CSV table of C-alpha atoms and ligand atoms in Angstrom, one decimal:
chain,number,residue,atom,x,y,z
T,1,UNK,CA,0.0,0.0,0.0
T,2,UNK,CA,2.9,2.1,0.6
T,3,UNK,CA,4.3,1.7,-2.6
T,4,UNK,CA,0.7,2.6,-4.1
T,5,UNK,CA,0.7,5.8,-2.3
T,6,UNK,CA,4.1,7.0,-3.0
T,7,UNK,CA,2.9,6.3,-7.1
T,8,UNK,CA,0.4,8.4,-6.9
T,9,UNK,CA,1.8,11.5,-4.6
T,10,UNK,CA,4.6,11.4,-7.4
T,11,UNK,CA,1.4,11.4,-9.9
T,12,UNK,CA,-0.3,14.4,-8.4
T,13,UNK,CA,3.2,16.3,-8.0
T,14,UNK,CA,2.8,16.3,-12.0
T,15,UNK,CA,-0.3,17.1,-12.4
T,16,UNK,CA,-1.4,18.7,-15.4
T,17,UNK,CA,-4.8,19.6,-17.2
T,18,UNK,CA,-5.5,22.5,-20.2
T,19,UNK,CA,-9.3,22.2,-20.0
T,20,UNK,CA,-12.0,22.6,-17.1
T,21,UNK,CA,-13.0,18.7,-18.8
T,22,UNK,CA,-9.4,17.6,-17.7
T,23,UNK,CA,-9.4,18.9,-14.6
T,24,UNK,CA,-12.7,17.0,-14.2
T,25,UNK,CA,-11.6,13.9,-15.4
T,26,UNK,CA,-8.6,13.8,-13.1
T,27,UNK,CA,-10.8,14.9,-10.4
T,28,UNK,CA,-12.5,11.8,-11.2
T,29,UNK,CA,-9.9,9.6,-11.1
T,30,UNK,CA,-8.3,10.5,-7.8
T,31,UNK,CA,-11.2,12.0,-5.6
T,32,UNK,CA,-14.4,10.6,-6.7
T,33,UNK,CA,-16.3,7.8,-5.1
T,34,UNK,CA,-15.1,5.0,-7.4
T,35,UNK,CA,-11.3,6.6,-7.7
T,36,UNK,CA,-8.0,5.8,-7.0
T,37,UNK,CA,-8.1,7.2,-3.0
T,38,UNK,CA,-11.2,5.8,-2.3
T,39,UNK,CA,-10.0,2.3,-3.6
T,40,UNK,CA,-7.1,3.4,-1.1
T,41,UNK,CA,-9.3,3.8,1.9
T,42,UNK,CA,-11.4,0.5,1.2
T,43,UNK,CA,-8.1,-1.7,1.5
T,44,UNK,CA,-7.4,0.4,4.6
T,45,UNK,CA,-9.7,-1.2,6.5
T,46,UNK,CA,-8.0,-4.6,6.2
T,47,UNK,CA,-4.1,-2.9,7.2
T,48,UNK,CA,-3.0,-4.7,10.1
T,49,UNK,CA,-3.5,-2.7,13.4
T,50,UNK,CA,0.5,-1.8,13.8
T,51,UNK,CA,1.0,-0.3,10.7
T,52,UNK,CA,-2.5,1.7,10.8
T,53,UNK,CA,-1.5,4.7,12.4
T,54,UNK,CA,1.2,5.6,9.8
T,55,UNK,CA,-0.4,4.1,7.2
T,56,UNK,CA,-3.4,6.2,8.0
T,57,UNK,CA,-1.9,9.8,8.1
T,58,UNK,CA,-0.3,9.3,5.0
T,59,UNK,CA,-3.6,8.3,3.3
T,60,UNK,CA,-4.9,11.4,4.7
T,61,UNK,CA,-1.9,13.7,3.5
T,62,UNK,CA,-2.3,12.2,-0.1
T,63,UNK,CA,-6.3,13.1,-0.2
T,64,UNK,CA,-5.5,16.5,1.3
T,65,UNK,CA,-2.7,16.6,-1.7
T,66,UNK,CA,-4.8,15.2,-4.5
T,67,UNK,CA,-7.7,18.1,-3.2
T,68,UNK,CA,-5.1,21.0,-3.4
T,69,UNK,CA,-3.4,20.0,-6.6
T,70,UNK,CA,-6.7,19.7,-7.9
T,71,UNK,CA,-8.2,23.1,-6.7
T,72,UNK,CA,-5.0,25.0,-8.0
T,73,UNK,CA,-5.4,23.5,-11.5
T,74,UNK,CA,-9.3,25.0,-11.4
T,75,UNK,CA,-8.4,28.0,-10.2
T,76,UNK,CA,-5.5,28.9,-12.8
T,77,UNK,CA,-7.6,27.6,-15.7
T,78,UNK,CA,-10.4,29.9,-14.5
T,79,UNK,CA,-7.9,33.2,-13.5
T,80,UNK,CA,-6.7,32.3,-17.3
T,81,UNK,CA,-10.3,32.5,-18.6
T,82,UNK,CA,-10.6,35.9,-16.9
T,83,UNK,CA,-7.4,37.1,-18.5
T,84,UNK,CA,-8.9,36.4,-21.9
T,85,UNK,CA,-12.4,38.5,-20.8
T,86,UNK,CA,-10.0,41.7,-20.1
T,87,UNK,CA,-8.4,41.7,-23.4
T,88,UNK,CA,-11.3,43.0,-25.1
T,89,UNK,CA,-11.3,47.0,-24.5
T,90,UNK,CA,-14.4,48.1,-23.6
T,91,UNK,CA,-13.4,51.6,-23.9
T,92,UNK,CA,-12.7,52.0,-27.5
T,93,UNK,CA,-15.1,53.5,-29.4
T,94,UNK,CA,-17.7,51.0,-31.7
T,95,UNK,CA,-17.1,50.7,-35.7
T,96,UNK,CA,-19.5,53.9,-36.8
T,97,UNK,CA,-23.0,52.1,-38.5
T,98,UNK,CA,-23.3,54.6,-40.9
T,99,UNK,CA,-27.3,56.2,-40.7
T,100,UNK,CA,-29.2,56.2,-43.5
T,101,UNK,CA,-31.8,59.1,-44.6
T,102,UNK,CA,-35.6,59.2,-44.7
T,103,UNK,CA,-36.5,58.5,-48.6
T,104,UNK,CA,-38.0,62.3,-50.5
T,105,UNK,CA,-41.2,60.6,-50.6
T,106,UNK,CA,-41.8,60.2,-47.1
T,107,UNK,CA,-40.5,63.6,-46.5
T,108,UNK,CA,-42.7,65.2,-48.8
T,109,UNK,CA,-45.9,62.7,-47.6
T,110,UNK,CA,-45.2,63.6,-44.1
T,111,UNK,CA,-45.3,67.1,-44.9
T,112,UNK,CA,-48.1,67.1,-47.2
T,113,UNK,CA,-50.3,64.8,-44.4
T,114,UNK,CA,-49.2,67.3,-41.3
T,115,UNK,CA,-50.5,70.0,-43.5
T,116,UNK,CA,-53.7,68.4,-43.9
T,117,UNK,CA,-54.1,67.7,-40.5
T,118,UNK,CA,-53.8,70.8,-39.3
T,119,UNK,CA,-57.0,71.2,-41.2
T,120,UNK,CA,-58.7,68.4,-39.4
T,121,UNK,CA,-58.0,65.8,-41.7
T,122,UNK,CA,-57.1,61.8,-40.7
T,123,UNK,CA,-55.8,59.5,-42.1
T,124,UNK,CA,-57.1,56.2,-43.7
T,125,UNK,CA,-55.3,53.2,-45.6
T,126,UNK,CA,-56.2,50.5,-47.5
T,127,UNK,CA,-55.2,47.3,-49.5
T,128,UNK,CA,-52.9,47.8,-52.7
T,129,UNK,CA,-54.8,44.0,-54.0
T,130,UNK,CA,-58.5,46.0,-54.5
T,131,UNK,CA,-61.5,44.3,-56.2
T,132,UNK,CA,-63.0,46.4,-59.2
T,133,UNK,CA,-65.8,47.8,-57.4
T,134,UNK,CA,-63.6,49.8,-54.9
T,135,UNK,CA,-61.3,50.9,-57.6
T,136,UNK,CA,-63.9,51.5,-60.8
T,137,UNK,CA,-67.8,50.9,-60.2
T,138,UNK,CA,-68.1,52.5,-57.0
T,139,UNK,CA,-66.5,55.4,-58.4
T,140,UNK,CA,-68.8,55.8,-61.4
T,141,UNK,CA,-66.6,54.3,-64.4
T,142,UNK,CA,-68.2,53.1,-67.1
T,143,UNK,CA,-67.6,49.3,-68.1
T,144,UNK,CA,-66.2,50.5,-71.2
T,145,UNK,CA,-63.9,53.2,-69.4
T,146,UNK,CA,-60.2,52.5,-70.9
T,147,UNK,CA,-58.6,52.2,-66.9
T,148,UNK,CA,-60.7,48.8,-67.3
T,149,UNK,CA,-58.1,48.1,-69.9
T,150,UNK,CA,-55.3,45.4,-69.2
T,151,UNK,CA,-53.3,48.0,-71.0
T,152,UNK,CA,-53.6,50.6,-68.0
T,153,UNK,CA,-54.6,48.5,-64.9
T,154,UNK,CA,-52.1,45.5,-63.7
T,155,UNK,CA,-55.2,42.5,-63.4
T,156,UNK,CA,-54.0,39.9,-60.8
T,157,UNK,CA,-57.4,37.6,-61.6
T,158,UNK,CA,-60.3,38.5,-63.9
T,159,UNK,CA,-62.5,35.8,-62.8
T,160,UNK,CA,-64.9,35.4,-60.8
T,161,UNK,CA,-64.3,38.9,-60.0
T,162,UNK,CA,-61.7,41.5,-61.5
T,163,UNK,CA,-58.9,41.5,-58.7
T,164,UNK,CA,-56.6,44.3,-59.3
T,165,UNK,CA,-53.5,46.3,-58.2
T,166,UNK,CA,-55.6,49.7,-57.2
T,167,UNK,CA,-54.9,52.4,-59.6
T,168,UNK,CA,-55.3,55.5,-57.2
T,169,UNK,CA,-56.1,55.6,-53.9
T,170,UNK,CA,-59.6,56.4,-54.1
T,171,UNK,CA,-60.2,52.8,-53.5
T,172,UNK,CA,-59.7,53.8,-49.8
T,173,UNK,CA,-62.4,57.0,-49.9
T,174,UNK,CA,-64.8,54.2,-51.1
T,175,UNK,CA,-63.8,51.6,-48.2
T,176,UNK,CA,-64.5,54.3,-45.5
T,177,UNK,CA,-67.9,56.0,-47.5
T,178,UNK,CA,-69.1,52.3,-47.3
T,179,UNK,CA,-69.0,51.9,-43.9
T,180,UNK,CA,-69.0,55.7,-41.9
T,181,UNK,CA,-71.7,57.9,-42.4
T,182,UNK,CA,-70.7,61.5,-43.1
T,183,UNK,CA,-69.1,63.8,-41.7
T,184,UNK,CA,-65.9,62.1,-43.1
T,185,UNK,CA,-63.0,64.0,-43.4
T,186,UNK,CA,-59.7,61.7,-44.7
T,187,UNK,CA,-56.5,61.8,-46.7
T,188,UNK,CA,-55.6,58.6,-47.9
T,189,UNK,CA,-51.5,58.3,-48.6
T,190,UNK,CA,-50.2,55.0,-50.8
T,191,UNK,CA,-48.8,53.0,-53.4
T,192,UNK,CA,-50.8,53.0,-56.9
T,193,UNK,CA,-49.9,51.0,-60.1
T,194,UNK,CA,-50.5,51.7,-63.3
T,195,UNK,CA,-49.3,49.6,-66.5
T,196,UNK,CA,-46.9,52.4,-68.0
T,197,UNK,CA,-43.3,51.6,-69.7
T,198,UNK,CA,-40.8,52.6,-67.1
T,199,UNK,CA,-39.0,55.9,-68.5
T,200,UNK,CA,-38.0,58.9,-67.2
T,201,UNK,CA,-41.3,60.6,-66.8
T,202,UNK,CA,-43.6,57.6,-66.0
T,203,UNK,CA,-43.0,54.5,-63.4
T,204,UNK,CA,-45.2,51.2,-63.1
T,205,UNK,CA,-46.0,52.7,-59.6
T,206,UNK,CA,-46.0,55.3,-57.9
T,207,UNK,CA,-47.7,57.4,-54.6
T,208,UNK,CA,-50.8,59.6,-53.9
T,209,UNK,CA,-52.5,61.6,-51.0
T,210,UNK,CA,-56.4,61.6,-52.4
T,211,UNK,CA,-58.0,63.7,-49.8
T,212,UNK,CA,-62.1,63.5,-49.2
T,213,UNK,CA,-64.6,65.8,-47.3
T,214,UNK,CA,-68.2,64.7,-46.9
T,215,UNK,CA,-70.7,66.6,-44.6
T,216,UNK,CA,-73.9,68.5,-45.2
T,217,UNK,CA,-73.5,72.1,-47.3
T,218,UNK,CA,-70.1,71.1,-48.7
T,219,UNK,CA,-69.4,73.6,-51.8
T,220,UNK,CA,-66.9,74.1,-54.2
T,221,UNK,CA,-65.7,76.9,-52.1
T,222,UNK,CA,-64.2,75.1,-49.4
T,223,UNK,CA,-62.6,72.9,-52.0
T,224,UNK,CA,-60.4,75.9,-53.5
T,225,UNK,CA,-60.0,77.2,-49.9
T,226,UNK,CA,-58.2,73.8,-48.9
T,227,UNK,CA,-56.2,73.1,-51.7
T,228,UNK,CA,-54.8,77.1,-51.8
T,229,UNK,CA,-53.9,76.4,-47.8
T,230,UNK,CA,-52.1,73.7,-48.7
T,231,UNK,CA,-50.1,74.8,-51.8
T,232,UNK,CA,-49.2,77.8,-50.0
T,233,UNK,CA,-48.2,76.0,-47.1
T,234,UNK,CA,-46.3,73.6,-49.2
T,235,UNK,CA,-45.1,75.7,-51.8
T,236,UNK,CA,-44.5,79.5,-50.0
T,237,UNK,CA,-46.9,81.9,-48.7
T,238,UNK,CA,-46.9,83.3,-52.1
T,239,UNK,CA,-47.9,80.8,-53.9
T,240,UNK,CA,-51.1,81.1,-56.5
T,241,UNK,CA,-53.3,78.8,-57.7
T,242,UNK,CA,-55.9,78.4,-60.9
T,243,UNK,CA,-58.0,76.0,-61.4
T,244,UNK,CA,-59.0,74.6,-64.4
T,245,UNK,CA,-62.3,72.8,-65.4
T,246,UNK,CA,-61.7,68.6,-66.3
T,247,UNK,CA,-63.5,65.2,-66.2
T,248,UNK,CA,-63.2,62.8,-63.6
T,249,UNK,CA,-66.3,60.2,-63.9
T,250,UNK,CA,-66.0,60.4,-60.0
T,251,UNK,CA,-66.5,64.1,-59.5
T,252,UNK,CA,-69.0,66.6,-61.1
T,253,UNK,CA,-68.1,69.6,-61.6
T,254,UNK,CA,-64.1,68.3,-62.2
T,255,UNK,CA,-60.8,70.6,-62.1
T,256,UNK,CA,-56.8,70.3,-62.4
T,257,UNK,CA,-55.2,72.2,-60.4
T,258,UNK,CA,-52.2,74.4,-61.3
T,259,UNK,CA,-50.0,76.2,-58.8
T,260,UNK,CA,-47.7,79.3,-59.9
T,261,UNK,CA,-44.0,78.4,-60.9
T,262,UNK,CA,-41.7,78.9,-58.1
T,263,UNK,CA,-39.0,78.6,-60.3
T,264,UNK,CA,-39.9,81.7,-62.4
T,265,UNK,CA,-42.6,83.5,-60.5
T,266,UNK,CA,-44.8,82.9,-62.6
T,267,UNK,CA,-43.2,84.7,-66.0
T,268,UNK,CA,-42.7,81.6,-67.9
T,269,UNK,CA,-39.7,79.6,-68.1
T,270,UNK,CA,-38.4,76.7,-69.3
T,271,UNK,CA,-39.4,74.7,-66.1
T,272,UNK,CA,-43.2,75.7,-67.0
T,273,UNK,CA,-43.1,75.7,-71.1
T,274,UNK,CA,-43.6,79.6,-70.9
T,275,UNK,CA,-47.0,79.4,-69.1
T,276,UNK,CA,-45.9,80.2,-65.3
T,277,UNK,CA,-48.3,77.4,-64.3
T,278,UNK,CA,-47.6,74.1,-63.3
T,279,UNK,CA,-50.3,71.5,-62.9
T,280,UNK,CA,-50.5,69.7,-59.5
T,281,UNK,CA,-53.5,67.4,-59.0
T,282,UNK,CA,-57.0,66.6,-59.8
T,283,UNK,CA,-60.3,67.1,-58.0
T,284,UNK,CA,-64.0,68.0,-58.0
T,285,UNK,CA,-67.2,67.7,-56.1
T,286,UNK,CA,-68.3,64.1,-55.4
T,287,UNK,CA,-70.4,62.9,-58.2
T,288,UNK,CA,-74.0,61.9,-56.5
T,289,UNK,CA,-73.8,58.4,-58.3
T,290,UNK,CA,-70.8,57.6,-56.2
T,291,UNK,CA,-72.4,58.6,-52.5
T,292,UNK,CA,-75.5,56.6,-53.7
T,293,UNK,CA,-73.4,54.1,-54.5
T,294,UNK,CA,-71.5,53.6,-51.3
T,295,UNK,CA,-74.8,54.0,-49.1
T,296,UNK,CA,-74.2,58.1,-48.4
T,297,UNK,CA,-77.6,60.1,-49.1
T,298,UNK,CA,-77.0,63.1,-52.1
T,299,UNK,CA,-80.2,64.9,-51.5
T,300,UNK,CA,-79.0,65.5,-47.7
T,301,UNK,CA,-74.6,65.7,-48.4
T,302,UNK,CA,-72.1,67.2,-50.6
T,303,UNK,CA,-68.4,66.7,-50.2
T,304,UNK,CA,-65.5,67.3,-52.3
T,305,UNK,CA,-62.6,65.1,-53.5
T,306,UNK,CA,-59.1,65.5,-54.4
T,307,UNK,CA,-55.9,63.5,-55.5
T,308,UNK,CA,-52.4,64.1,-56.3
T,309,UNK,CA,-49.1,62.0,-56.9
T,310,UNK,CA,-46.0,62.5,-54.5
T,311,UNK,CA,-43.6,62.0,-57.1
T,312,UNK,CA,-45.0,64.7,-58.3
T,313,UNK,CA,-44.9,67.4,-55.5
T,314,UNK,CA,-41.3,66.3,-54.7
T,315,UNK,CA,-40.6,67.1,-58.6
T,316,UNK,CA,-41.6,70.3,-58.2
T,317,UNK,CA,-40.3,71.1,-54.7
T,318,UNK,CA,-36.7,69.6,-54.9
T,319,UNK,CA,-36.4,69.3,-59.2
T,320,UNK,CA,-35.8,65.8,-59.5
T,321,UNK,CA,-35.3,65.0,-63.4
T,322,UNK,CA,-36.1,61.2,-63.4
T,323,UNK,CA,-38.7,59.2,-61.6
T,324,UNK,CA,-36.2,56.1,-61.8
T,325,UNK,CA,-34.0,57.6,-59.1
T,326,UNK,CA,-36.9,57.4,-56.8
T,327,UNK,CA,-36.9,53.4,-56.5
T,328,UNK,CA,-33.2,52.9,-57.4
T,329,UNK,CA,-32.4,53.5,-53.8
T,330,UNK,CA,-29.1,54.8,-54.1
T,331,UNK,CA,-27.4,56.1,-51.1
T,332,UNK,CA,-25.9,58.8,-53.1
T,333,UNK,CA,-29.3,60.2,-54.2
T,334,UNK,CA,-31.5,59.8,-50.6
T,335,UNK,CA,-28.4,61.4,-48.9
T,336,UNK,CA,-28.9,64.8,-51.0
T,337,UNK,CA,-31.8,64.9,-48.8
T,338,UNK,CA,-30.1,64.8,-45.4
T,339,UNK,CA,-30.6,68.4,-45.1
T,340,UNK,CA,-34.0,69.1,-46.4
T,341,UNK,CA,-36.2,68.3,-43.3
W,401,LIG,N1,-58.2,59.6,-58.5
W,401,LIG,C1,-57.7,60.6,-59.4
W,401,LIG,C2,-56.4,60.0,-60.1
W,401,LIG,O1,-55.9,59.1,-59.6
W,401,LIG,C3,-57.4,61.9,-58.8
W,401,LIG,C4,-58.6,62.6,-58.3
W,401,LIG,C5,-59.0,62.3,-57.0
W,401,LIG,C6,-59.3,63.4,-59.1
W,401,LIG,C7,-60.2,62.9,-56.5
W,401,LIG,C8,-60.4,64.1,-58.6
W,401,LIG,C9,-60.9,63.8,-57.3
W,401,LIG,O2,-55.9,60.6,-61.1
């Protein structure tokens, strides 16, 4: 036994371990129930009496050995782990994420919407996948209307119904007429689609605000009263407007709107083919057919409607040449508008 001991104090004297799995293992080995010790103090018990005494304290000094050895190994693995942990400075300063910029057309939507609702308007949504009655019948157009045309309108299904990509956002002014009674008083902001060839001037898709106001004694009046608000709001306190008489089969009477060139004043330039008007958007009274239509009573309300792109508006406040650059989404271009709100 004595010969067993002094092997294995010479053992732990050499004790070695990389890993807290090694020092586990040899922990195993020496210290645990079934190990090498414990083996040790089993054949203890059948030492003859003489020799217990010194046999005894030296079992004890190698268990006492084989815990310290152990121990030390643990703790230097575990003081070299920490070691590791400080070599990361958590002083320095982070690799910069470089930010990226709000995109022109939600600064100019933002705009136009705050604008709007500071004159009590709120805003609705709606799907962009529309059926043909929210996007065409509701709204008065006749089955024969060319919009119904695969050549203008993107048709996802034509059968049993016409399922469509919604071609202006008065798809939305129909969803709420349908189910509030009046007074209503909405902008509706989104995507439209339109089957165009993609060139500088005209894009698959592009944005609206469509704005509606439906209440009892709603004239024409309050409709130019708005829309000069907000193209002097937009555009610069002196800002003129003119409206000119159109067709809409939604509205009756119908207008374009044109605001004054900022770019000349309003003496003709290039920007404005001579005229010192520029058109802006579309609008009219609420054609009765279309509140019948969508359950709203014409003998008892009026209301106007409006609609224009955002494209456009950001065209004419920031003179972007080509529609591509608005979906191309290069940093180069959205960055140019860091400054402008
Ligand atoms: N919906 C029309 C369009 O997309 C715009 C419009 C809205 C015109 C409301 C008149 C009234 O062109």
């Amino acid at each position: 036994m004595l010969e067993k001991i002094k092997a294995i104090t010479a053992e732990l004297e050499n004790l070695n371990a990389t890993t807290p799995e090694a020092v586990e293992q040899l922990r195993i080995k020496y210290l645990s129930k079934k190990g090498e010790i414990s083996a040790l103090m089993t054949d203890f018990r059948s030492v003859p009496a003489e020799m217990k005494r010194e046999l005894g304290s030296k079992l004890n000094d190698l268990k006492n050995l084989a815990t310290e050895k152990i121990s030390a190994l643990k703790d230097s693995l575990s003081a070299q782990a920490d070691n590791s942990a400080s070599d990361i400075d958590l002083t320095r300063t982070a690799t910069p994420i470089p930010f990226g910029t709000r995109h022109p057309l939600s600064l100019v939507k933002n705009e136009m919407l705050s604008i709007f609702a500071s004159m009590g308007f709120t805003i609705a949504e709606g799907p962009e996948i529309e059926d043909d009655w929210h996007v065409f019948s509701s709204l008065n157009f006749p089955a024969d209307h060319p919009a119904r045309d695969m050549q203008d309108t993107f048709f996802i299904a034509r059968n049993p119904v016409d399922v469509l990509l919604r071609t202006h956002t008065s798809s939305v002014q129909t969803r709420v007429m349908e189910k509030t009674q009046p007074p209503i008083r909405i902008v509706c902001p989104g995507r439209v689609y339109r089957n165009e060839a993609i060139s500088a001037r005209a894009h698959c898709f592009f944005h609206q605000v469509e704005g509606l106001y439906i209440d009892k004694n709603v004239s024409f009046a309050d409709l130019k009263q708005v829309l000069l608000q907000f193209a002097r709001q937009m555009f610069g306190p002196e800002t003129k407007i003119r409206l000119r008489p159109s067709y809409f089969p939604f509205t009756e009477p119908s207008a374009e709107m044109d605001i004054s060139c900022d770019i000349c004043g309003g003496k003709g330039c290039a920007f404005c083919k001579g005229t010192g008007w520029v058109e802006i958007l579309g609008c009219g009274m609420v054609d009765p057919n279309v509140l019948r239509e969508c359950g709203i009573d014409p003998e008892i309300y009026s209301g106007y409607a409006f609609g224009m792109g955002i494209e456009r508006i950001t065209n004419l406040k920031y003179k972007v040449k080509d529609l591509r650059l608005f979906s191309e989404n290069d940093v180069r271009f959205l960055h140019e508008f860091d400054a402008a709100k």
